[in-house]
Amino acid sequence: QVQLVESGGGLVQAGGSLTLTCVDSGRAFSRRAMGWLRQAPGKEREFVAAIAWNGGRTTYADSVKGRFTISRDNAKNTVYLQMSSLKPEDTAVYYCAARKTPAVGVRAAEYDYWGQGTQVTVSS
């Protein structure tokens, strides 16, 4: 059973930083690729960042490249999303997601398990 629990969202001013954390209660975390996706009001869920099972490969949406960093600690069953230089357009519910496979995914449809989401609001 995979249960993903996100934390770390909140309200921040433009230009500020936040770090999101996702803990996986399952036993196969170290074999799964993980990702962060987000959904703004009235918009479809979109890919933000992903990391392979061993952290050896990461990939980012163009809109966050250079500002966000995804990382993982397999000993703690945890994946992180460090967000800096935040913009109002980054406002969304951020979801942690896991794949059944070790390779990264860049589409929401490629993910098999989802957290409940955490709200990030960036004020101008």
mmCIF file of N, CA and C in Angstrom:
data_model
loop_
_atom_site.group_PDB
_atom_site.id
_atom_site.type_symbol
_atom_site.label_atom_id
_atom_site.label_comp_id
_atom_site.label_asym_id
_atom_site.label_seq_id
_atom_site.Cartn_x
_atom_site.Cartn_y
_atom_site.Cartn_z
ATOM 1 N N GLN A 1 0.846 -1.184 0.000
ATOM 2 C CA GLN A 1 0.000 0.000 0.000
ATOM 3 C C GLN A 1 0.882 1.234 0.000
ATOM 4 N N VAL A 2 0.541 2.186 -0.847
ATOM 5 C CA VAL A 2 1.305 3.433 -0.946
ATOM 6 C C VAL A 2 0.445 4.564 -0.426
ATOM 7 N N GLN A 3 0.961 5.273 0.529
ATOM 8 C CA GLN A 3 0.280 6.460 1.025
ATOM 9 C C GLN A 3 1.279 7.603 1.016
ATOM 10 N N LEU A 4 0.935 8.653 0.279
ATOM 11 C CA LEU A 4 1.810 9.805 0.130
ATOM 12 C C LEU A 4 1.211 10.974 0.908
ATOM 13 N N VAL A 5 2.025 11.591 1.743
ATOM 14 C CA VAL A 5 1.552 12.703 2.553
ATOM 15 C C VAL A 5 2.473 13.899 2.330
ATOM 16 N N GLU A 6 1.890 14.971 1.787
ATOM 17 C CA GLU A 6 2.650 16.188 1.521
ATOM 18 C C GLU A 6 2.537 17.154 2.691
ATOM 19 N N SER A 7 3.536 18.004 2.815
ATOM 20 C CA SER A 7 3.500 19.095 3.780
ATOM 21 C C SER A 7 4.417 20.209 3.279
ATOM 22 N N GLY A 8 4.289 21.372 3.894
ATOM 23 C CA GLY A 8 5.185 22.468 3.579
ATOM 24 C C GLY A 8 4.586 23.584 2.758
ATOM 25 N N GLY A 9 3.345 23.426 2.322
ATOM 26 C CA GLY A 9 2.715 24.491 1.562
ATOM 27 C C GLY A 9 2.393 25.685 2.458
ATOM 28 N N GLY A 10 1.983 26.770 1.822
ATOM 29 C CA GLY A 10 1.615 27.957 2.582
ATOM 30 C C GLY A 10 1.549 29.185 1.707
ATOM 31 N N LEU A 11 1.515 30.321 2.381
ATOM 32 C CA LEU A 11 1.441 31.618 1.713
ATOM 33 C C LEU A 11 2.817 32.273 1.755
ATOM 34 N N VAL A 12 3.280 32.741 0.611
ATOM 35 C CA VAL A 12 4.604 33.368 0.539
ATOM 36 C C VAL A 12 4.537 34.530 -0.441
ATOM 37 N N GLN A 13 5.356 35.523 -0.229
ATOM 38 C CA GLN A 13 5.406 36.656 -1.147
ATOM 39 C C GLN A 13 6.227 36.294 -2.387
ATOM 40 N N ALA A 14 5.932 36.975 -3.463
ATOM 41 C CA ALA A 14 6.703 36.768 -4.685
ATOM 42 C C ALA A 14 8.188 36.982 -4.408
ATOM 43 N N GLY A 15 8.998 36.095 -4.961
ATOM 44 C CA GLY A 15 10.431 36.141 -4.724
ATOM 45 C C GLY A 15 10.883 35.279 -3.561
ATOM 46 N N GLY A 16 9.924 34.796 -2.796
ATOM 47 C CA GLY A 16 10.242 33.985 -1.635
ATOM 48 C C GLY A 16 10.477 32.521 -1.966
ATOM 49 N N SER A 17 10.661 31.734 -0.905
ATOM 50 C CA SER A 17 10.980 30.315 -1.060
ATOM 51 C C SER A 17 10.111 29.452 -0.162
ATOM 52 N N LEU A 18 9.903 28.233 -0.591
ATOM 53 C CA LEU A 18 9.217 27.213 0.194
ATOM 54 C C LEU A 18 9.828 25.870 -0.148
ATOM 55 N N THR A 19 9.783 24.953 0.796
ATOM 56 C CA THR A 19 10.188 23.575 0.519
ATOM 57 C C THR A 19 9.032 22.642 0.851
ATOM 58 N N LEU A 20 8.603 21.881 -0.128
ATOM 59 C CA LEU A 20 7.564 20.882 0.057
ATOM 60 C C LEU A 20 8.208 19.534 0.375
ATOM 61 N N THR A 21 7.542 18.779 1.231
ATOM 62 C CA THR A 21 8.016 17.456 1.630
ATOM 63 C C THR A 21 6.912 16.438 1.397
ATOM 64 N N CYS A 22 7.299 15.264 0.942
ATOM 65 C CA CYS A 22 6.350 14.175 0.722
ATOM 66 C C CYS A 22 6.938 12.898 1.307
ATOM 67 N N VAL A 23 6.188 12.288 2.207
ATOM 68 C CA VAL A 23 6.627 11.039 2.825
ATOM 69 C C VAL A 23 5.772 9.894 2.301
ATOM 70 N N ASP A 24 6.435 8.834 1.899
ATOM 71 C CA ASP A 24 5.774 7.637 1.371
ATOM 72 C C ASP A 24 5.801 6.552 2.443
ATOM 73 N N SER A 25 4.607 6.080 2.813
ATOM 74 C CA SER A 25 4.542 5.064 3.866
ATOM 75 C C SER A 25 4.760 3.654 3.337
ATOM 76 N N GLY A 26 4.874 3.504 2.017
ATOM 77 C CA GLY A 26 5.041 2.177 1.438
ATOM 78 C C GLY A 26 6.445 1.634 1.596
ATOM 79 N N ARG A 27 6.626 0.367 1.182
ATOM 80 C CA ARG A 27 7.904 -0.304 1.356
ATOM 81 C C ARG A 27 8.743 -0.341 0.086
ATOM 82 N N ALA A 28 8.207 0.204 -1.011
ATOM 83 C CA ALA A 28 8.930 0.138 -2.279
ATOM 84 C C ALA A 28 9.383 1.508 -2.758
ATOM 85 N N PHE A 29 9.465 2.461 -1.860
ATOM 86 C CA PHE A 29 9.789 3.839 -2.254
ATOM 87 C C PHE A 29 11.065 3.905 -3.070
ATOM 88 N N SER A 30 12.093 3.201 -2.650
ATOM 89 C CA SER A 30 13.394 3.302 -3.302
ATOM 90 C C SER A 30 13.396 2.724 -4.707
ATOM 91 N N ARG A 31 12.325 2.052 -5.103
ATOM 92 C CA ARG A 31 12.247 1.504 -6.456
ATOM 93 C C ARG A 31 11.325 2.317 -7.359
ATOM 94 N N ARG A 32 10.787 3.390 -6.810
ATOM 95 C CA ARG A 32 9.807 4.176 -7.563
ATOM 96 C C ARG A 32 10.372 5.521 -8.012
ATOM 97 N N ALA A 33 10.039 5.939 -9.223
ATOM 98 C CA ALA A 33 10.234 7.325 -9.611
ATOM 99 C C ALA A 33 9.166 8.161 -8.918
ATOM 100 N N MET A 34 9.544 9.374 -8.572
ATOM 101 C CA MET A 34 8.623 10.270 -7.873
ATOM 102 C C MET A 34 8.509 11.579 -8.642
ATOM 103 N N GLY A 35 7.385 12.243 -8.445
ATOM 104 C CA GLY A 35 7.195 13.513 -9.133
ATOM 105 C C GLY A 35 6.366 14.480 -8.321
ATOM 106 N N TRP A 36 6.453 15.716 -8.732
ATOM 107 C CA TRP A 36 5.574 16.762 -8.223
ATOM 108 C C TRP A 36 4.801 17.339 -9.412
ATOM 109 N N LEU A 37 3.507 17.485 -9.220
ATOM 110 C CA LEU A 37 2.643 18.090 -10.216
ATOM 111 C C LEU A 37 1.790 19.115 -9.500
ATOM 112 N N ARG A 38 1.197 20.029 -10.259
ATOM 113 C CA ARG A 38 0.386 21.066 -9.634
ATOM 114 C C ARG A 38 -0.850 21.346 -10.452
ATOM 115 N N GLN A 39 -1.842 21.905 -9.765
ATOM 116 C CA GLN A 39 -3.090 22.258 -10.437
ATOM 117 C C GLN A 39 -3.587 23.586 -9.900
ATOM 118 N N ALA A 40 -3.681 24.541 -10.796
ATOM 119 C CA ALA A 40 -4.222 25.852 -10.457
ATOM 120 C C ALA A 40 -5.720 25.853 -10.730
ATOM 121 N N PRO A 41 -6.464 26.746 -10.089
ATOM 122 C CA PRO A 41 -7.921 26.796 -10.301
ATOM 123 C C PRO A 41 -8.266 26.967 -11.775
ATOM 124 N N GLY A 42 -9.166 26.130 -12.251
ATOM 125 C CA GLY A 42 -9.617 26.225 -13.626
ATOM 126 C C GLY A 42 -8.661 25.683 -14.656
ATOM 127 N N LYS A 43 -7.553 25.093 -14.203
ATOM 128 C CA LYS A 43 -6.556 24.566 -15.135
ATOM 129 C C LYS A 43 -6.352 23.077 -14.927
ATOM 130 N N GLU A 44 -5.776 22.442 -15.929
ATOM 131 C CA GLU A 44 -5.466 21.029 -15.810
ATOM 132 C C GLU A 44 -4.223 20.824 -14.930
ATOM 133 N N ARG A 45 -4.131 19.616 -14.377
ATOM 134 C CA ARG A 45 -2.954 19.284 -13.589
ATOM 135 C C ARG A 45 -1.740 19.246 -14.516
ATOM 136 N N GLU A 46 -0.642 19.867 -14.073
ATOM 137 C CA GLU A 46 0.537 19.937 -14.930
ATOM 138 C C GLU A 46 1.772 19.435 -14.208
ATOM 139 N N PHE A 47 2.678 18.908 -15.009
ATOM 140 C CA PHE A 47 3.933 18.391 -14.499
ATOM 141 C C PHE A 47 4.826 19.525 -14.006
ATOM 142 N N VAL A 48 5.521 19.287 -12.885
ATOM 143 C CA VAL A 48 6.465 20.265 -12.352
ATOM 144 C C VAL A 48 7.893 19.705 -12.366
ATOM 145 N N ALA A 49 8.067 18.552 -11.717
ATOM 146 C CA ALA A 49 9.426 17.990 -11.606
ATOM 147 C C ALA A 49 9.314 16.504 -11.307
ATOM 148 N N ALA A 50 10.363 15.759 -11.680
ATOM 149 C CA ALA A 50 10.395 14.332 -11.402
ATOM 150 C C ALA A 50 11.817 13.893 -11.116
ATOM 151 N N ILE A 51 11.910 12.777 -10.402
ATOM 152 C CA ILE A 51 13.224 12.245 -10.042
ATOM 153 C C ILE A 51 13.182 10.725 -10.146
ATOM 154 N N ALA A 52 14.231 10.154 -10.710
ATOM 155 C CA ALA A 52 14.311 8.710 -10.858
ATOM 156 C C ALA A 52 14.513 8.032 -9.505
ATOM 157 N N TRP A 53 14.414 6.724 -9.492
ATOM 158 C CA TRP A 53 14.427 5.942 -8.255
ATOM 159 C C TRP A 53 15.654 6.190 -7.394
ATOM 160 N N ASN A 54 16.801 6.418 -8.022
ATOM 161 C CA ASN A 54 18.048 6.593 -7.257
ATOM 162 C C ASN A 54 18.531 8.045 -7.268
ATOM 163 N N GLY A 55 17.700 8.948 -7.747
ATOM 164 C CA GLY A 55 18.100 10.345 -7.813
ATOM 165 C C GLY A 55 19.063 10.653 -8.943
ATOM 166 N N GLY A 56 19.354 9.662 -9.781
ATOM 167 C CA GLY A 56 20.342 9.839 -10.823
ATOM 168 C C GLY A 56 19.883 10.689 -11.981
ATOM 169 N N ARG A 57 18.578 10.844 -12.102
ATOM 170 C CA ARG A 57 18.066 11.701 -13.160
ATOM 171 C C ARG A 57 16.926 12.536 -12.603
ATOM 172 N N THR A 58 16.923 13.809 -12.955
ATOM 173 C CA THR A 58 15.829 14.702 -12.625
ATOM 174 C C THR A 58 15.401 15.424 -13.896
ATOM 175 N N THR A 59 14.146 15.834 -13.928
ATOM 176 C CA THR A 59 13.648 16.601 -15.058
ATOM 177 C C THR A 59 12.629 17.612 -14.545
ATOM 178 N N TYR A 60 12.541 18.750 -15.249
ATOM 179 C CA TYR A 60 11.716 19.859 -14.792
ATOM 180 C C TYR A 60 10.897 20.439 -15.936
ATOM 181 N N ALA A 61 9.760 20.988 -15.584
ATOM 182 C CA ALA A 61 9.011 21.788 -16.543
ATOM 183 C C ALA A 61 9.806 23.055 -16.842
ATOM 184 N N ASP A 62 9.694 23.543 -18.046
ATOM 185 C CA ASP A 62 10.437 24.748 -18.425
ATOM 186 C C ASP A 62 10.096 25.921 -17.518
ATOM 187 N N SER A 63 8.860 25.979 -17.047
ATOM 188 C CA SER A 63 8.401 27.117 -16.258
ATOM 189 C C SER A 63 9.067 27.197 -14.885
ATOM 190 N N VAL A 64 9.657 26.096 -14.425
ATOM 191 C CA VAL A 64 10.271 26.095 -13.088
ATOM 192 C C VAL A 64 11.767 25.820 -13.122
ATOM 193 N N LYS A 65 12.291 25.540 -14.299
ATOM 194 C CA LYS A 65 13.700 25.199 -14.423
ATOM 195 C C LYS A 65 14.570 26.340 -13.918
ATOM 196 N N GLY A 66 15.532 26.004 -13.082
ATOM 197 C CA GLY A 66 16.410 27.011 -12.505
ATOM 198 C C GLY A 66 15.894 27.617 -11.212
ATOM 199 N N ARG A 67 14.623 27.365 -10.903
ATOM 200 C CA ARG A 67 14.042 27.915 -9.668
ATOM 201 C C ARG A 67 13.667 26.828 -8.672
ATOM 202 N N PHE A 68 13.289 25.656 -9.180
ATOM 203 C CA PHE A 68 12.859 24.553 -8.319
ATOM 204 C C PHE A 68 13.892 23.434 -8.382
ATOM 205 N N THR A 69 14.023 22.715 -7.262
ATOM 206 C CA THR A 69 14.917 21.558 -7.206
ATOM 207 C C THR A 69 14.209 20.395 -6.541
ATOM 208 N N ILE A 70 14.178 19.260 -7.204
ATOM 209 C CA ILE A 70 13.604 18.050 -6.626
ATOM 210 C C ILE A 70 14.747 17.170 -6.122
ATOM 211 N N SER A 71 14.520 16.548 -4.973
ATOM 212 C CA SER A 71 15.519 15.646 -4.413
ATOM 213 C C SER A 71 14.803 14.569 -3.612
ATOM 214 N N ARG A 72 15.544 13.535 -3.237
ATOM 215 C CA ARG A 72 14.925 12.455 -2.468
ATOM 216 C C ARG A 72 15.933 11.879 -1.487
ATOM 217 N N ASP A 73 15.381 11.303 -0.428
ATOM 218 C CA ASP A 73 16.181 10.591 0.572
ATOM 219 C C ASP A 73 15.528 9.230 0.743
ATOM 220 N N ASN A 74 16.097 8.219 0.118
ATOM 221 C CA ASN A 74 15.471 6.894 0.145
ATOM 222 C C ASN A 74 15.505 6.271 1.537
ATOM 223 N N ALA A 75 16.435 6.668 2.364
ATOM 224 C CA ALA A 75 16.486 6.155 3.737
ATOM 225 C C ALA A 75 15.305 6.658 4.565
ATOM 226 N N LYS A 76 14.735 7.787 4.136
ATOM 227 C CA LYS A 76 13.616 8.372 4.872
ATOM 228 C C LYS A 76 12.300 8.276 4.094
ATOM 229 N N ASN A 77 12.324 7.593 2.957
ATOM 230 C CA ASN A 77 11.106 7.484 2.124
ATOM 231 C C ASN A 77 10.521 8.867 1.832
ATOM 232 N N THR A 78 11.372 9.816 1.535
ATOM 233 C CA THR A 78 10.931 11.202 1.409
ATOM 234 C C THR A 78 11.445 11.832 0.112
ATOM 235 N N VAL A 79 10.584 12.622 -0.500
ATOM 236 C CA VAL A 79 10.970 13.421 -1.657
ATOM 237 C C VAL A 79 10.658 14.882 -1.337
ATOM 238 N N TYR A 80 11.520 15.756 -1.842
ATOM 239 C CA TYR A 80 11.419 17.178 -1.543
ATOM 240 C C TYR A 80 11.270 17.991 -2.834
ATOM 241 N N LEU A 81 10.664 19.157 -2.700
ATOM 242 C CA LEU A 81 10.653 20.122 -3.794
ATOM 243 C C LEU A 81 11.016 21.478 -3.186
ATOM 244 N N GLN A 82 12.235 21.905 -3.476
ATOM 245 C CA GLN A 82 12.675 23.222 -3.023
ATOM 246 C C GLN A 82 12.297 24.236 -4.090
ATOM 247 N N MET A 83 11.547 25.247 -3.678
ATOM 248 C CA MET A 83 11.048 26.251 -4.607
ATOM 249 C C MET A 83 11.594 27.612 -4.195
ATOM 250 N N SER A 84 12.202 28.304 -5.130
ATOM 251 C CA SER A 84 12.727 29.633 -4.856
ATOM 252 C C SER A 84 12.301 30.577 -5.967
ATOM 253 N N SER A 85 12.512 31.865 -5.738
ATOM 254 C CA SER A 85 12.094 32.901 -6.695
ATOM 255 C C SER A 85 10.660 32.676 -7.129
ATOM 256 N N LEU A 86 9.804 32.416 -6.161
ATOM 257 C CA LEU A 86 8.410 32.079 -6.466
ATOM 258 C C LEU A 86 7.685 33.255 -7.108
ATOM 259 N N LYS A 87 6.775 32.907 -8.005
ATOM 260 C CA LYS A 87 5.993 33.892 -8.746
ATOM 261 C C LYS A 87 4.518 33.649 -8.474
ATOM 262 N N PRO A 88 3.686 34.668 -8.639
ATOM 263 C CA PRO A 88 2.235 34.464 -8.447
ATOM 264 C C PRO A 88 1.687 33.328 -9.312
ATOM 265 N N GLU A 89 2.242 33.135 -10.488
ATOM 266 C CA GLU A 89 1.752 32.059 -11.365
ATOM 267 C C GLU A 89 2.137 30.668 -10.876
ATOM 268 N N ASP A 90 2.929 30.579 -9.820
ATOM 269 C CA ASP A 90 3.224 29.282 -9.201
ATOM 270 C C ASP A 90 2.118 28.864 -8.223
ATOM 271 N N THR A 91 1.176 29.739 -7.982
ATOM 272 C CA THR A 91 0.069 29.429 -7.074
ATOM 273 C C THR A 91 -0.734 28.247 -7.595
ATOM 274 N N ALA A 92 -0.870 27.228 -6.758
ATOM 275 C CA ALA A 92 -1.563 26.001 -7.160
ATOM 276 C C ALA A 92 -1.608 25.044 -5.976
ATOM 277 N N VAL A 93 -2.373 23.986 -6.129
ATOM 278 C CA VAL A 93 -2.259 22.841 -5.231
ATOM 279 C C VAL A 93 -1.166 21.946 -5.802
ATOM 280 N N TYR A 94 -0.186 21.625 -4.974
ATOM 281 C CA TYR A 94 0.935 20.795 -5.399
ATOM 282 C C TYR A 94 0.736 19.374 -4.905
ATOM 283 N N TYR A 95 0.876 18.427 -5.829
ATOM 284 C CA TYR A 95 0.680 17.020 -5.528
ATOM 285 C C TYR A 95 1.989 16.253 -5.660
ATOM 286 N N CYS A 96 2.232 15.406 -4.704
ATOM 287 C CA CYS A 96 3.296 14.418 -4.797
ATOM 288 C C CYS A 96 2.714 13.171 -5.461
ATOM 289 N N ALA A 97 3.492 12.554 -6.323
ATOM 290 C CA ALA A 97 2.989 11.376 -7.027
ATOM 291 C C ALA A 97 4.118 10.357 -7.197
ATOM 292 N N ALA A 98 3.714 9.092 -7.276
ATOM 293 C CA ALA A 98 4.674 8.005 -7.412
ATOM 294 C C ALA A 98 4.318 7.128 -8.608
ATOM 295 N N ARG A 99 5.341 6.634 -9.260
ATOM 296 C CA ARG A 99 5.144 5.663 -10.329
ATOM 297 C C ARG A 99 5.446 4.263 -9.792
ATOM 298 N N LYS A 100 4.935 3.266 -10.485
ATOM 299 C CA LYS A 100 5.265 1.889 -10.142
ATOM 300 C C LYS A 100 6.639 1.503 -10.671
ATOM 301 N N THR A 101 7.189 2.327 -11.559
ATOM 302 C CA THR A 101 8.461 2.018 -12.210
ATOM 303 C C THR A 101 9.550 2.991 -11.756
ATOM 304 N N PRO A 102 10.820 2.643 -12.003
ATOM 305 C CA PRO A 102 11.926 3.505 -11.549
ATOM 306 C C PRO A 102 12.173 4.747 -12.418
ATOM 307 N N ALA A 103 11.673 4.753 -13.660
ATOM 308 C CA ALA A 103 11.987 5.826 -14.596
ATOM 309 C C ALA A 103 11.050 7.013 -14.416
ATOM 310 N N VAL A 104 11.583 8.209 -14.691
ATOM 311 C CA VAL A 104 10.791 9.423 -14.484
ATOM 312 C C VAL A 104 9.613 9.489 -15.447
ATOM 313 N N GLY A 105 8.569 10.169 -15.032
ATOM 314 C CA GLY A 105 7.413 10.425 -15.880
ATOM 315 C C GLY A 105 7.172 11.919 -15.944
ATOM 316 N N VAL A 106 6.669 12.395 -17.077
ATOM 317 C CA VAL A 106 6.448 13.829 -17.254
ATOM 318 C C VAL A 106 4.992 14.162 -17.525
ATOM 319 N N ARG A 107 4.123 13.167 -17.427
ATOM 320 C CA ARG A 107 2.692 13.407 -17.604
ATOM 321 C C ARG A 107 1.948 12.854 -16.406
ATOM 322 N N ALA A 108 0.860 13.532 -16.060
ATOM 323 C CA ALA A 108 0.059 13.091 -14.917
ATOM 324 C C ALA A 108 -0.418 11.657 -15.090
ATOM 325 N N ALA A 109 -0.736 11.276 -16.314
ATOM 326 C CA ALA A 109 -1.264 9.935 -16.577
ATOM 327 C C ALA A 109 -0.248 8.833 -16.300
ATOM 328 N N GLU A 110 1.019 9.195 -16.188
ATOM 329 C CA GLU A 110 2.067 8.204 -15.966
ATOM 330 C C GLU A 110 2.233 7.856 -14.480
ATOM 331 N N TYR A 111 1.548 8.568 -13.620
ATOM 332 C CA TYR A 111 1.703 8.342 -12.190
ATOM 333 C C TYR A 111 0.574 7.470 -11.653
ATOM 334 N N ASP A 112 0.938 6.604 -10.712
ATOM 335 C CA ASP A 112 -0.006 5.599 -10.216
ATOM 336 C C ASP A 112 -0.577 5.911 -8.844
ATOM 337 N N TYR A 113 0.148 6.679 -8.066
ATOM 338 C CA TYR A 113 -0.278 6.987 -6.698
ATOM 339 C C TYR A 113 -0.134 8.490 -6.469
ATOM 340 N N TRP A 114 -1.072 9.028 -5.683
ATOM 341 C CA TRP A 114 -1.122 10.471 -5.473
ATOM 342 C C TRP A 114 -1.315 10.798 -4.003
ATOM 343 N N GLY A 115 -0.714 11.914 -3.592
ATOM 344 C CA GLY A 115 -1.013 12.469 -2.284
ATOM 345 C C GLY A 115 -2.266 13.323 -2.347
ATOM 346 N N GLN A 116 -2.607 13.904 -1.214
ATOM 347 C CA GLN A 116 -3.844 14.691 -1.132
ATOM 348 C C GLN A 116 -3.638 16.127 -1.594
ATOM 349 N N GLY A 117 -2.398 16.554 -1.734
ATOM 350 C CA GLY A 117 -2.091 17.893 -2.211
ATOM 351 C C GLY A 117 -1.853 18.877 -1.082
ATOM 352 N N THR A 118 -1.046 19.881 -1.378
ATOM 353 C CA THR A 118 -0.789 20.955 -0.427
ATOM 354 C C THR A 118 -0.835 22.281 -1.182
ATOM 355 N N GLN A 119 -1.513 23.252 -0.599
ATOM 356 C CA GLN A 119 -1.726 24.529 -1.273
ATOM 357 C C GLN A 119 -0.493 25.423 -1.158
ATOM 358 N N VAL A 120 -0.091 25.980 -2.278
ATOM 359 C CA VAL A 120 0.958 26.999 -2.319
ATOM 360 C C VAL A 120 0.347 28.256 -2.924
ATOM 361 N N THR A 121 0.418 29.351 -2.192
ATOM 362 C CA THR A 121 -0.103 30.619 -2.658
ATOM 363 C C THR A 121 1.005 31.652 -2.643
ATOM 364 N N VAL A 122 1.241 32.273 -3.791
ATOM 365 C CA VAL A 122 2.289 33.286 -3.919
ATOM 366 C C VAL A 122 1.615 34.624 -4.168
ATOM 367 N N SER A 123 1.811 35.554 -3.258
ATOM 368 C CA SER A 123 1.191 36.870 -3.393
ATOM 369 C C SER A 123 2.141 37.821 -4.107
ATOM 370 N N SER A 124 1.539 38.748 -4.828
ATOM 371 C CA SER A 124 2.363 39.713 -5.590
ATOM 372 C C SER A 124 2.673 40.948 -4.772
#
